[in-house]
mmCIF file of C-alpha atoms in Angstrom:
data_model
loop_
_atom_site.group_PDB
_atom_site.id
_atom_site.type_symbol
_atom_site.label_atom_id
_atom_site.label_comp_id
_atom_site.label_asym_id
_atom_site.label_seq_id
_atom_site.Cartn_x
_atom_site.Cartn_y
_atom_site.Cartn_z
ATOM 1 C CA MET A 444 0.466 0.532 0.000
ATOM 2 C CA ARG A 445 1.313 3.899 -0.664
ATOM 3 C CA THR A 446 0.882 6.802 1.211
ATOM 4 C CA SER A 447 -0.029 9.706 -0.153
ATOM 5 C CA GLU A 448 1.697 12.826 0.509
ATOM 6 C CA LYS A 449 0.435 16.159 1.240
ATOM 7 C CA PRO A 450 1.856 18.872 -1.261
ATOM 8 C CA ALA A 451 4.552 20.931 0.516
ATOM 9 C CA VAL A 452 3.773 24.704 0.551
ATOM 10 C CA ASN A 453 5.580 27.061 -0.195
ATOM 11 C CA ALA A 454 6.358 29.625 3.018
ATOM 12 C CA ALA A 455 6.826 32.391 0.371
ATOM 13 C CA GLY A 456 4.397 34.334 -2.031
ATOM 14 C CA PRO A 457 4.692 35.824 -5.075
ATOM 15 C CA ALA A 458 8.586 36.948 -6.050
ATOM 16 C CA GLY A 459 9.825 35.441 -2.310
ATOM 17 C CA VAL A 460 7.939 37.501 -0.333
ATOM 18 C CA LEU A 461 7.672 36.485 2.836
ATOM 19 C CA SER A 462 4.050 35.967 4.291
ATOM 20 C CA SER A 463 4.106 35.944 7.939
ATOM 21 C CA SER A 464 3.556 39.133 10.514
ATOM 22 C CA ALA A 465 7.345 39.462 10.955
ATOM 23 C CA SER A 466 8.077 39.741 7.664
ATOM 24 C CA ARG A 467 5.360 43.209 7.329
ATOM 25 C CA LYS A 468 7.111 45.061 10.374
ATOM 26 C CA LEU A 469 9.482 47.746 9.032
ATOM 27 C CA PRO A 470 12.986 47.890 11.713
ATOM 28 C CA VAL A 471 13.547 49.778 14.569
ATOM 29 C CA PRO A 472 16.666 51.689 14.826
ATOM 30 C CA PRO A 473 18.327 51.715 17.943
ATOM 31 C CA ARG A 474 17.350 53.580 21.543
ATOM 32 C CA GLU A 475 19.370 56.148 21.441
ATOM 33 C CA ARG A 476 20.749 56.403 25.304
ATOM 34 C CA LYS A 477 21.551 59.454 27.465
ATOM 35 C CA PRO A 478 23.557 58.857 30.185
ATOM 36 C CA ALA A 479 23.990 62.621 31.280
ATOM 37 C CA LEU A 480 20.618 63.182 31.181
ATOM 38 C CA ALA A 481 19.907 59.438 33.436
ATOM 39 C CA ALA A 482 23.231 60.866 35.876
ATOM 40 C CA LEU A 483 21.269 64.426 35.911
ATOM 41 C CA ALA A 484 17.715 63.319 37.058
ATOM 42 C CA VAL A 485 19.673 60.609 40.142
ATOM 43 C CA LEU A 486 21.210 63.857 41.076
ATOM 44 C CA LEU A 487 18.444 65.898 41.623
ATOM 45 C CA ILE A 488 16.357 62.678 42.946
ATOM 46 C CA LEU A 489 19.080 62.074 45.479
ATOM 47 C CA GLY A 490 19.634 66.450 46.168
ATOM 48 C CA GLY A 491 15.336 66.021 46.732
ATOM 49 C CA ALA A 492 15.947 63.698 49.590
ATOM 50 C CA LEU A 493 18.739 64.722 51.601
ATOM 51 C CA ALA A 494 16.713 68.148 51.258
ATOM 52 C CA THR A 495 13.522 66.175 53.113
ATOM 53 C CA THR A 496 16.104 64.655 55.100
ATOM 54 C CA LEU A 497 17.385 67.181 56.193
ATOM 55 C CA LEU A 498 14.214 68.835 57.222
ATOM 56 C CA VAL A 499 13.000 66.292 58.686
ATOM 57 C CA MET A 500 15.570 66.597 60.890
ATOM 58 C CA ARG A 501 16.077 69.876 61.639
ATOM 59 C CA SER A 502 12.185 70.737 62.751
ATOM 60 C CA GLY A 503 12.984 68.488 65.551
ATOM 61 C CA ASP A 504 15.660 70.263 66.494
ATOM 62 C CA ARG A 505 14.076 72.720 69.344
ATOM 63 C CA ILE A 506 15.928 76.324 71.017
ATOM 64 C CA SER A 507 14.642 78.468 74.040
ATOM 65 C CA ALA A 508 13.989 81.712 72.494
ATOM 66 C CA ILE A 509 13.122 85.163 73.948
ATOM 67 C CA ARG A 510 8.790 86.255 73.163
ATOM 68 C CA VAL A 511 7.584 89.809 73.625
ATOM 69 C CA VAL A 512 4.473 90.189 75.849
ATOM 70 C CA GLN A 513 4.470 93.550 76.236
ATOM 71 C CA GLN A 514 4.139 96.479 73.553
ATOM 72 C CA ILE A 515 7.210 97.708 74.230
ATOM 73 C CA GLY A 516 8.009 101.008 72.675
ATOM 74 C CA ALA A 517 11.091 102.679 69.948
ATOM 75 C CA GLY A 518 13.253 104.080 72.442
ATOM 76 C CA GLN A 519 12.473 102.583 76.106
ATOM 77 C CA LYS A 520 14.322 100.301 78.222
ATOM 78 C CA ILE A 521 13.128 96.621 78.260
ATOM 79 C CA SER A 522 11.864 95.418 81.029
ATOM 80 C CA PRO A 523 11.932 91.371 82.560
ATOM 81 C CA ASN A 524 8.118 91.338 82.713
ATOM 82 C CA ALA A 525 8.096 92.074 78.875
ATOM 83 C CA LEU A 526 9.672 89.069 78.074
ATOM 84 C CA GLU A 527 9.262 85.171 78.265
ATOM 85 C CA GLU A 528 10.513 82.040 77.401
ATOM 86 C CA VAL A 529 9.296 80.022 74.487
ATOM 87 C CA GLN A 530 11.225 76.794 72.838
ATOM 88 C CA ILE A 531 10.515 76.805 69.321
ATOM 89 C CA ALA A 532 11.881 74.977 65.874
ATOM 90 C CA ASP A 533 15.924 75.353 64.839
ATOM 91 C CA THR A 534 15.466 77.499 61.494
ATOM 92 C CA GLY A 535 18.217 78.932 61.339
ATOM 93 C CA ILE A 536 17.305 82.849 62.200
ATOM 94 C CA GLY A 537 19.232 84.267 64.881
ATOM 95 C CA TYR A 538 16.646 84.745 67.291
ATOM 96 C CA VAL A 539 18.175 85.845 70.812
ATOM 97 C CA ALA A 540 18.505 82.877 73.758
ATOM 98 C CA TRP A 541 16.317 82.962 76.336
ATOM 99 C CA SER A 542 20.196 82.214 78.819
ATOM 100 C CA ARG A 543 20.631 86.043 77.247
ATOM 101 C CA ARG A 544 17.205 87.767 78.924
ATOM 102 C CA PHE A 545 19.721 89.192 81.697
ATOM 103 C CA ALA A 546 21.816 91.471 79.045
ATOM 104 C CA VAL A 547 18.442 91.935 76.998
ATOM 105 C CA ILE A 548 16.800 94.362 79.899
ATOM 106 C CA GLU A 549 20.055 96.007 80.089
ATOM 107 C CA THR A 550 18.984 97.070 76.783
ATOM 108 C CA TYR A 551 15.662 99.415 74.449
ATOM 109 C CA ALA A 552 14.095 98.570 72.088
ATOM 110 C CA SER A 553 15.414 100.088 69.018
ATOM 111 C CA VAL A 554 11.776 100.096 66.732
ATOM 112 C CA THR A 555 8.138 99.509 68.305
ATOM 113 C CA LEU A 556 8.161 95.698 69.816
ATOM 114 C CA LEU A 557 4.459 94.124 70.080
ATOM 115 C CA PRO A 558 2.927 90.847 71.688
ATOM 116 C CA GLY A 559 3.983 87.634 70.079
ATOM 117 C CA THR A 560 7.588 89.434 68.282
ATOM 118 C CA LEU A 561 10.188 86.868 68.605
ATOM 119 C CA LEU A 562 13.453 89.039 70.012
ATOM 120 C CA THR A 563 16.159 88.736 67.639
ATOM 121 C CA ASP A 564 19.533 91.717 67.805
ATOM 122 C CA GLU A 565 18.327 93.763 65.828
ATOM 123 C CA MET A 566 15.515 95.462 67.837
ATOM 124 C CA THR A 567 17.511 95.662 70.256
ATOM 125 C CA VAL A 568 20.448 98.982 71.230
ATOM 126 C CA THR A 569 21.698 99.773 73.499
ATOM 127 C CA ALA A 570 21.258 103.996 74.092
ATOM 128 C CA SER A 571 17.867 105.198 73.653
ATOM 129 C CA LYS A 572 18.198 107.694 70.339
ATOM 130 C CA GLU A 573 15.022 109.085 72.541
ATOM 131 C CA LEU A 574 16.482 109.417 75.728
ATOM 132 C CA GLY A 575 19.971 110.739 73.965
ATOM 133 C CA PRO A 576 21.363 114.119 73.766
ATOM 134 C CA GLY A 577 18.470 117.039 72.424
ATOM 135 C CA LYS A 578 15.380 115.070 74.719
ATOM 136 C CA ALA A 579 13.194 115.533 77.274
ATOM 137 C CA LYS A 580 10.682 114.138 79.482
ATOM 138 C CA VAL A 581 7.644 115.779 80.519
ATOM 139 C CA GLY A 582 5.039 114.749 82.497
ATOM 140 C CA LEU A 583 0.947 115.755 81.936
ATOM 141 C CA ALA A 584 -1.590 115.804 83.984
ATOM 142 C CA LEU A 585 -4.094 115.545 81.526
ATOM 143 C CA LYS A 586 -8.138 115.661 82.019
ATOM 144 C CA PRO A 587 -11.211 114.030 81.262
ATOM 145 C CA GLY A 588 -11.124 114.564 77.073
ATOM 146 C CA GLN A 589 -7.482 116.094 77.014
ATOM 147 C CA ALA A 590 -6.064 112.708 75.333
ATOM 148 C CA PRO A 591 -7.602 109.325 73.266
ATOM 149 C CA ALA A 592 -8.609 106.093 75.615
ATOM 150 C CA GLY A 593 -6.486 103.440 75.666
ATOM 151 C CA LEU A 594 -2.890 105.140 75.529
ATOM 152 C CA LYS A 595 0.114 102.929 75.960
ATOM 153 C CA GLU A 596 3.293 102.762 76.413
ATOM 154 C CA GLY A 597 5.241 103.569 73.265
ATOM 155 C CA ASP A 598 2.208 104.848 71.829
ATOM 156 C CA ARG A 599 3.315 108.268 68.915
ATOM 157 C CA VAL A 600 1.169 111.314 70.429
ATOM 158 C CA GLN A 601 1.040 115.195 68.798
ATOM 159 C CA VAL A 602 0.994 117.762 72.156
ATOM 160 C CA ILE A 603 -1.433 120.087 71.181
ATOM 161 C CA HIS A 604 -1.904 123.845 73.438
ATOM 162 C CA VAL A 605 -5.440 124.249 74.065
ATOM 163 C CA PRO A 606 -5.832 128.097 75.466
ATOM 164 C CA GLY A 607 -8.933 128.336 77.762
ATOM 165 C CA ARG A 608 -12.728 129.435 76.660
ATOM 166 C CA SER A 609 -11.538 133.056 77.039
ATOM 167 C CA ALA A 610 -8.231 132.983 75.363
ATOM 168 C CA THR A 611 -7.838 134.784 71.875
ATOM 169 C CA ALA A 612 -5.151 132.367 70.735
ATOM 170 C CA GLN A 613 -5.752 129.096 68.636
ATOM 171 C CA SER A 614 -4.844 125.683 69.572
ATOM 172 C CA ARG A 615 -1.236 124.936 67.662
ATOM 173 C CA VAL A 616 0.719 121.725 68.013
ATOM 174 C CA LEU A 617 3.982 121.899 69.996
ATOM 175 C CA ALA A 618 5.564 118.138 69.989
ATOM 176 C CA PRO A 619 3.965 117.040 66.078
ATOM 177 C CA ASN A 620 5.866 113.191 66.864
ATOM 178 C CA ALA A 621 6.786 112.654 71.084
ATOM 179 C CA LEU A 622 6.685 109.282 72.467
ATOM 180 C CA VAL A 623 4.361 107.781 75.116
ATOM 181 C CA HIS A 624 6.903 107.043 77.789
ATOM 182 C CA VAL A 625 5.137 106.387 80.820
ATOM 183 C CA VAL A 626 1.350 105.860 81.285
ATOM 184 C CA GLY A 627 -0.247 105.959 84.492
ATOM 185 C CA GLU A 628 -3.491 104.473 86.116
ATOM 186 C CA PRO A 629 -6.791 106.511 85.357
ATOM 187 C CA THR A 630 -8.229 108.293 87.605
ATOM 188 C CA ARG A 631 -11.109 108.207 89.266
ATOM 189 C CA SER A 632 -12.528 110.739 88.042
ATOM 190 C CA GLY A 633 -12.515 109.506 84.266
ATOM 191 C CA SER A 634 -9.164 111.423 83.053
ATOM 192 C CA ALA A 635 -6.722 110.395 81.550
ATOM 193 C CA GLY A 636 -4.035 110.243 84.589
ATOM 194 C CA LEU A 637 -0.472 111.405 84.171
ATOM 195 C CA ILE A 638 1.207 110.150 81.351
ATOM 196 C CA THR A 639 5.169 111.060 80.825
ATOM 197 C CA VAL A 640 6.488 112.120 77.220
ATOM 198 C CA ILE A 641 9.141 112.396 75.641
ATOM 199 C CA VAL A 642 10.436 115.667 73.415
ATOM 200 C CA ASP A 643 12.400 118.422 71.686
ATOM 201 C CA ALA A 644 14.040 119.902 74.976
ATOM 202 C CA THR A 645 13.694 123.028 72.633
ATOM 203 C CA VAL A 646 9.169 123.026 73.000
ATOM 204 C CA SER A 647 9.581 121.510 76.748
ATOM 205 C CA PRO A 648 9.343 124.177 78.955
ATOM 206 C CA GLN A 649 6.692 125.181 77.265
ATOM 207 C CA ILE A 650 4.569 122.450 77.426
ATOM 208 C CA ALA A 651 5.297 121.925 80.819
ATOM 209 C CA ALA A 652 4.112 125.533 81.280
ATOM 210 C CA TYR A 653 0.677 124.519 79.569
ATOM 211 C CA ALA A 654 0.258 121.347 81.172
ATOM 212 C CA SER A 655 0.618 123.243 84.714
ATOM 213 C CA SER A 656 -2.800 125.434 83.905
ATOM 214 C CA GLY A 657 -4.370 122.839 82.114
ATOM 215 C CA GLU A 658 -4.634 123.390 78.852
ATOM 216 C CA ILE A 659 -2.612 120.372 77.256
ATOM 217 C CA ALA A 660 -4.517 118.113 75.091
ATOM 218 C CA VAL A 661 -2.875 114.926 73.234
ATOM 219 C CA ALA A 662 -3.946 112.826 70.039
ATOM 220 C CA GLU A 663 -2.770 109.231 69.046
ATOM 221 C CA LEU A 664 -0.818 108.962 65.634
ATOM 222 C CA PRO A 665 -1.999 105.051 65.393
ATOM 223 C CA GLY A 666 0.133 104.874 61.901
ATOM 224 C CA ALA A 667 3.607 106.543 63.852
ATOM 225 C CA ARG A 668 5.324 103.680 65.817
#
């Protein structure tokens, strides 16, 4: 018995072209490698990770600093009662350490310090410009209506001559930008009480004379701290 043989299938089509799907793909050019860009990406990743690590490590470091709890006017001596200790993160800013508080209370505020301020060396000076040569401290006993309510140490005020009703002179400013140095307790009668202001020595005699006769009033300058 003879076994029938199947005719062999020609793998190639007409003109010797391969009919498989692989034969129809275009040649792919070799991928170009860029080692410089890859190295830069690695460096950026490592740098970001290092910066994050340093921030996390530093955030755990705490330092003891000085915080202002009472307003201190420019030129005023810093009082121990106006300071408190606070623990803050070490951010690299040169806050004054709590261990230096005894040296700080021998200095003066170079600018008006508001409650909540963290003290730095630039905020203090060893000598007050407000109390230097050419300045004078004058006490004013003010009646109701002669001073605004809520006047505080460190505020800036105008010192105004207010003539009596029988006088013909008009009101005039004697000190356009005086510093309130001390504020006493208000009296039971409702008067502003005694305050001390720092003014130019050239006008202090006039202010004292008018104050003794009750012809002085003060107006606050909120934006002149």
